[in-house]
């Protein structure tokens, strides 16, 4: 039984660590999962290009889908990704979503876009979020990140209840700067993030008004301070880009706007250690291949 699916990376509008309300938008980088099921009753994972990486998340995703609609199957799951790990670009959410969809595919189940479908993409998304909680790779469950990766577009979510509040479509060019260091979401200082809750509430108001780019700039300043990341890259971009923010718990910084403007920002960020990537938003979301 074979299944294959892909899911998107994402950038942050609002980090959910302070108030459990989060917002994220999908970008055009993908993680693909391939699942092969058999009667072995155990699951083995592999991450392409990272033989020593922790595979518990993708293995747990397979297990949860089998518990939901399978009959005790085991097998293998392998992911390959364009998204750098532990960089704030939702690599874990993308891996979980792709694996969940690929497992449904291997078991012969389609996953539909509407509530009328037996298994919706939000249902599938929640299984990946549960797997992330089960293995401890997330503090909030990251339902905002997972929803953006699964559905595409920009989302606002209640991560305490795993509920989608808003989904909207956006059309931005996107510039990402990723420094050499890595930061793991589970290691984030939640207590310091709680200190910026008043700013997070302001970001929520701005985002609910549809002013996503402005919201992400306020978020970026607040959470860069809370998580002890430099604000210099964001300050460089502010006069040029429509919006700029620390993505997730860092260390990547993401700017949105017109491509010609972002090319100017890229010249500034290219002078820094690390990598830059110019891409776009995506509104289509994850899919079975």
Short mmCIF file of C-alpha atoms in Angstrom, two decimals:
data_model
loop_
_atom_site.label_atom_id
_atom_site.label_comp_id
_atom_site.label_asym_id
_atom_site.label_seq_id
_atom_site.Cartn_x
_atom_site.Cartn_y
_atom_site.Cartn_z
CA UNK A 1 0.00 0.00 0.00
CA UNK A 2 1.60 3.16 -1.28
CA UNK A 3 0.84 6.82 -0.63
CA UNK A 4 2.51 10.10 -1.48
CA UNK A 5 1.64 13.70 -0.61
CA UNK A 6 3.14 17.15 -0.28
CA UNK A 7 2.58 20.10 2.07
CA UNK A 8 3.77 23.69 2.26
CA UNK A 9 6.09 25.67 4.47
CA UNK A 10 4.83 28.90 6.01
CA UNK A 11 5.78 32.24 7.52
CA UNK A 12 4.43 33.90 10.65
CA UNK A 13 1.98 36.76 11.06
CA UNK A 14 1.39 36.17 14.81
CA UNK A 15 3.29 33.83 17.09
CA UNK A 16 0.82 31.88 19.25
CA UNK A 17 3.12 31.43 22.25
CA UNK A 18 1.82 34.50 24.11
CA UNK A 19 -1.95 34.12 23.82
CA UNK A 20 -2.58 30.83 21.93
CA UNK A 21 -3.99 32.85 19.04
CA UNK A 22 -1.75 32.46 16.01
CA UNK A 23 -1.57 33.43 12.37
CA UNK A 24 0.56 32.16 9.51
CA UNK A 25 0.69 32.16 5.70
CA UNK A 26 1.74 29.45 3.26
CA UNK A 27 4.80 29.91 1.07
CA UNK A 28 6.02 28.11 -2.03
CA UNK A 29 8.38 25.58 -0.45
CA UNK A 30 7.34 21.97 -0.01
CA UNK A 31 7.88 18.80 1.97
CA UNK A 32 6.93 15.51 0.35
CA UNK A 33 6.16 12.30 2.22
CA UNK A 34 6.12 8.76 0.84
CA UNK A 35 4.42 6.06 2.88
CA UNK A 36 4.61 2.31 2.28
CA UNK A 37 2.32 0.22 4.50
CA UNK A 38 2.50 -3.50 5.26
CA UNK A 39 1.49 -5.94 7.98
CA UNK A 40 4.59 -5.38 10.12
CA UNK A 41 2.62 -3.41 12.77
CA UNK A 42 5.57 -1.05 13.37
CA UNK A 43 6.53 2.20 11.65
CA UNK A 44 10.03 3.29 10.65
CA UNK A 45 10.77 6.80 9.46
CA UNK A 46 13.54 8.37 7.44
CA UNK A 47 14.28 12.00 6.58
CA UNK A 48 16.12 12.40 3.30
CA UNK A 49 19.50 14.05 3.74
CA UNK A 50 19.36 13.85 7.54
CA UNK A 51 20.02 10.24 8.56
CA UNK A 52 20.38 11.12 12.25
CA UNK A 53 17.29 13.35 12.48
CA UNK A 54 14.45 12.61 14.89
CA UNK A 55 11.74 10.70 13.02
CA UNK A 56 9.25 10.32 15.87
CA UNK A 57 6.86 12.94 14.45
CA UNK A 58 6.38 11.36 11.05
CA UNK A 59 6.18 7.87 12.58
CA UNK A 60 3.49 9.05 15.01
CA UNK A 61 1.54 10.62 12.15
CA UNK A 62 1.37 7.26 10.39
CA UNK A 63 0.32 5.54 13.62
CA UNK A 64 -2.51 8.01 14.27
CA UNK A 65 -3.96 7.67 10.77
CA UNK A 66 -3.77 3.87 11.01
CA UNK A 67 -5.57 4.07 14.37
CA UNK A 68 -8.22 6.25 12.72
CA UNK A 69 -8.97 4.31 9.52
CA UNK A 70 -6.52 1.41 9.26
CA UNK A 71 -6.24 -2.12 10.59
CA UNK A 72 -2.98 -2.22 12.52
CA UNK A 73 -0.68 -1.66 9.56
CA UNK A 74 2.96 -0.70 9.92
CA UNK A 75 5.55 0.17 7.33
CA UNK A 76 7.87 2.99 6.37
CA UNK A 77 7.63 6.73 5.86
CA UNK A 78 10.22 8.95 4.20
CA UNK A 79 10.17 12.72 3.83
CA UNK A 80 12.18 14.97 1.55
CA UNK A 81 12.01 18.72 1.94
CA UNK A 82 12.91 22.09 0.50
CA UNK A 83 12.27 23.62 3.94
CA UNK A 84 15.26 23.99 6.29
CA UNK A 85 14.70 22.26 9.62
CA UNK A 86 14.45 24.24 12.88
CA UNK A 87 14.45 27.55 10.98
CA UNK A 88 10.98 28.86 11.83
CA UNK A 89 9.50 28.00 8.43
CA UNK A 90 7.14 25.27 9.68
CA UNK A 91 9.13 22.26 8.56
CA UNK A 92 7.55 20.07 11.25
CA UNK A 93 4.00 21.09 10.32
CA UNK A 94 4.70 20.45 6.65
CA UNK A 95 6.22 17.04 7.39
CA UNK A 96 3.27 16.08 9.58
CA UNK A 97 0.68 17.22 7.03
CA UNK A 98 2.39 15.49 4.14
CA UNK A 99 2.76 12.27 6.14
CA UNK A 100 -0.86 12.26 7.29
CA UNK A 101 -2.14 12.77 3.75
CA UNK A 102 0.24 10.16 2.32
CA UNK A 103 -0.94 7.63 4.91
CA UNK A 104 -4.60 8.28 4.11
CA UNK A 105 -3.65 7.81 0.45
CA UNK A 106 -1.90 4.52 1.18
CA UNK A 107 -5.01 3.29 2.97
CA UNK A 108 -7.20 4.23 0.01
CA UNK A 109 -8.91 7.24 1.57
CA UNK A 110 -9.28 10.60 -0.16
CA UNK A 111 -9.08 13.84 1.81
CA UNK A 112 -11.45 16.57 0.67
CA UNK A 113 -11.50 20.35 0.90
CA UNK A 114 -15.03 20.80 2.29
CA UNK A 115 -16.94 19.81 5.47
CA UNK A 116 -19.09 17.49 3.33
CA UNK A 117 -16.11 15.19 2.74
CA UNK A 118 -15.73 12.18 5.03
CA UNK A 119 -12.18 13.28 5.85
CA UNK A 120 -11.50 17.00 5.47
CA UNK A 121 -8.13 18.68 5.26
CA UNK A 122 -8.77 20.24 8.69
CA UNK A 123 -9.44 16.75 10.12
CA UNK A 124 -6.14 15.60 8.65
CA UNK A 125 -4.40 18.72 9.94
CA UNK A 126 -5.58 18.04 13.50
CA UNK A 127 -4.07 14.54 13.40
CA UNK A 128 -0.68 16.03 12.53
CA UNK A 129 -1.04 18.56 15.36
CA UNK A 130 -1.86 15.76 17.78
CA UNK A 131 1.19 13.83 16.64
CA UNK A 132 3.36 16.92 17.24
CA UNK A 133 2.00 17.21 20.77
CA UNK A 134 2.43 13.49 21.40
CA UNK A 135 6.15 13.58 20.57
CA UNK A 136 6.84 16.99 22.15
CA UNK A 137 8.07 18.98 19.16
CA UNK A 138 5.71 21.89 19.78
CA UNK A 139 4.59 24.04 22.70
CA UNK A 140 1.22 25.25 21.37
CA UNK A 141 0.38 22.42 18.99
CA UNK A 142 1.10 24.85 16.15
CA UNK A 143 -2.39 24.60 14.69
CA UNK A 144 -1.82 27.97 13.01
CA UNK A 145 1.30 26.75 11.22
CA UNK A 146 -0.30 23.41 10.36
CA UNK A 147 -3.46 25.06 9.00
CA UNK A 148 -1.52 27.43 6.76
CA UNK A 149 0.57 24.52 5.47
CA UNK A 150 -2.49 22.35 4.86
CA UNK A 151 -4.98 24.91 3.51
CA UNK A 152 -2.75 27.52 1.89
CA UNK A 153 -3.35 31.24 2.14
CA UNK A 154 -3.25 33.07 5.47
CA UNK A 155 -5.00 31.76 8.57
CA UNK A 156 -5.84 32.98 12.06
CA UNK A 157 -6.43 30.21 14.58
CA UNK A 158 -7.30 29.47 18.19
CA UNK A 159 -4.53 27.05 19.13
CA UNK A 160 -6.09 26.25 22.51
CA UNK A 161 -9.12 24.74 20.76
CA UNK A 162 -7.53 23.82 17.41
CA UNK A 163 -10.13 25.96 15.67
CA UNK A 164 -9.80 27.90 12.43
CA UNK A 165 -10.99 31.49 12.95
CA UNK A 166 -10.16 33.04 9.57
CA UNK A 167 -8.76 31.83 6.28
CA UNK A 168 -7.99 34.36 3.57
CA UNK A 169 -6.09 34.35 0.29
CA UNK A 170 -3.06 36.57 -0.21
CA UNK A 171 -0.79 37.22 -3.17
CA UNK A 172 2.64 38.38 -2.00
CA UNK A 173 6.19 37.90 -3.01
CA UNK A 174 8.15 36.63 -0.02
CA UNK A 175 11.78 37.03 1.00
CA UNK A 176 13.29 34.75 3.64
CA UNK A 177 16.61 35.20 5.42
CA UNK A 178 17.81 32.18 7.38
CA UNK A 179 20.98 32.57 9.48
CA UNK A 180 23.29 29.60 10.09
CA UNK A 181 22.03 28.86 13.62
CA UNK A 182 18.89 26.82 14.32
CA UNK A 183 16.15 27.19 16.94
CA UNK A 184 13.76 24.43 18.08
CA UNK A 185 10.18 25.42 18.90
CA UNK A 186 10.01 23.15 21.93
CA UNK A 187 12.95 25.04 23.48
CA UNK A 188 11.31 28.48 23.26
CA UNK A 189 11.06 30.50 26.49
CA UNK A 190 7.29 30.54 26.92
CA UNK A 191 7.38 32.72 30.04
CA UNK A 192 9.19 35.51 28.20
CA UNK A 193 6.73 35.24 25.33
CA UNK A 194 3.86 35.63 27.81
CA UNK A 195 5.32 39.02 28.73
CA UNK A 196 4.48 40.37 25.27
CA UNK A 197 0.83 39.25 25.38
CA UNK A 198 -0.44 42.87 25.17
CA UNK A 199 1.42 43.29 21.90
CA UNK A 200 0.15 39.92 20.68
CA UNK A 201 -3.42 41.06 21.40
CA UNK A 202 -2.75 44.17 19.32
CA UNK A 203 -1.39 42.02 16.49
CA UNK A 204 -4.57 39.90 16.67
CA UNK A 205 -6.74 43.00 16.25
CA UNK A 206 -4.72 44.21 13.28
CA UNK A 207 -4.77 40.77 11.63
CA UNK A 208 -8.52 40.35 12.15
CA UNK A 209 -8.89 43.66 10.33
CA UNK A 210 -7.14 42.06 7.35
CA UNK A 211 -3.96 44.12 7.75
CA UNK A 212 -1.72 41.07 7.80
CA UNK A 213 1.52 42.73 6.68
CA UNK A 214 1.26 45.41 9.37
CA UNK A 215 0.42 42.77 11.95
CA UNK A 216 3.49 40.70 11.16
CA UNK A 217 5.80 43.70 11.59
CA UNK A 218 4.49 44.39 15.10
CA UNK A 219 4.74 40.67 15.88
CA UNK A 220 8.32 40.54 14.64
CA UNK A 221 9.54 43.31 16.91
CA UNK A 222 7.76 41.92 19.97
CA UNK A 223 8.86 38.31 19.59
CA UNK A 224 12.39 39.10 18.45
CA UNK A 225 12.76 40.88 21.79
CA UNK A 226 11.08 38.10 23.75
CA UNK A 227 13.11 35.32 22.11
CA UNK A 228 16.38 37.29 22.08
CA UNK A 229 16.83 37.60 18.32
CA UNK A 230 18.30 40.75 16.70
CA UNK A 231 15.83 43.22 15.20
CA UNK A 232 18.38 44.66 12.75
CA UNK A 233 17.24 42.60 9.73
CA UNK A 234 13.62 43.65 10.25
CA UNK A 235 14.53 47.30 10.76
CA UNK A 236 16.50 47.23 7.49
CA UNK A 237 13.45 45.90 5.65
CA UNK A 238 10.76 48.11 7.23
CA UNK A 239 11.13 51.15 4.93
CA UNK A 240 11.00 48.92 1.85
CA UNK A 241 8.80 45.85 2.47
CA UNK A 242 5.08 45.82 3.24
CA UNK A 243 5.67 43.65 6.30
CA UNK A 244 8.50 41.79 8.02
CA UNK A 245 8.64 39.41 10.97
CA UNK A 246 10.61 36.84 12.85
CA UNK A 247 9.08 33.59 11.62
CA UNK A 248 7.93 31.20 14.32
CA UNK A 249 10.48 30.92 17.10
CA UNK A 250 13.20 31.91 14.65
CA UNK A 251 15.78 32.26 13.51
CA UNK A 252 14.43 33.04 10.00
CA UNK A 253 13.10 36.50 9.16
CA UNK A 254 10.40 36.79 6.50
CA UNK A 255 9.43 39.90 4.52
CA UNK A 256 6.48 40.34 2.15
CA UNK A 257 5.70 42.84 -0.58
CA UNK A 258 6.42 43.53 -4.24
CA UNK A 259 9.27 41.57 -5.80
CA UNK A 260 11.19 44.68 -6.87
CA UNK A 261 11.11 45.97 -3.28
CA UNK A 262 12.13 42.63 -1.86
CA UNK A 263 15.06 42.47 -4.26
CA UNK A 264 16.31 45.66 -2.57
CA UNK A 265 15.92 44.03 0.83
CA UNK A 266 17.71 40.95 -0.45
CA UNK A 267 20.78 43.06 -1.27
CA UNK A 268 20.89 44.12 2.39
CA UNK A 269 20.28 40.65 3.79
CA UNK A 270 22.77 39.00 1.44
CA UNK A 271 25.48 40.90 3.32
CA UNK A 272 24.60 38.84 6.41
CA UNK A 273 25.71 35.30 7.20
CA UNK A 274 23.17 32.76 6.12
CA UNK A 275 20.92 32.21 3.11
CA UNK A 276 18.22 34.25 1.40
CA UNK A 277 15.34 32.86 -0.65
CA UNK A 278 12.89 34.81 -2.81
CA UNK A 279 9.59 33.00 -3.27
CA UNK A 280 5.83 33.61 -3.22
CA UNK A 281 2.74 32.83 -1.20
CA UNK A 282 0.58 29.81 -2.05
CA UNK A 283 -3.20 29.55 -1.72
CA UNK A 284 -3.73 25.92 -2.76
CA UNK A 285 -2.32 24.07 0.26
CA UNK A 286 -1.27 20.49 0.74
CA UNK A 287 -2.26 17.73 -1.66
CA UNK A 288 -2.10 14.02 -2.33
CA UNK A 289 0.09 13.28 -5.34
#
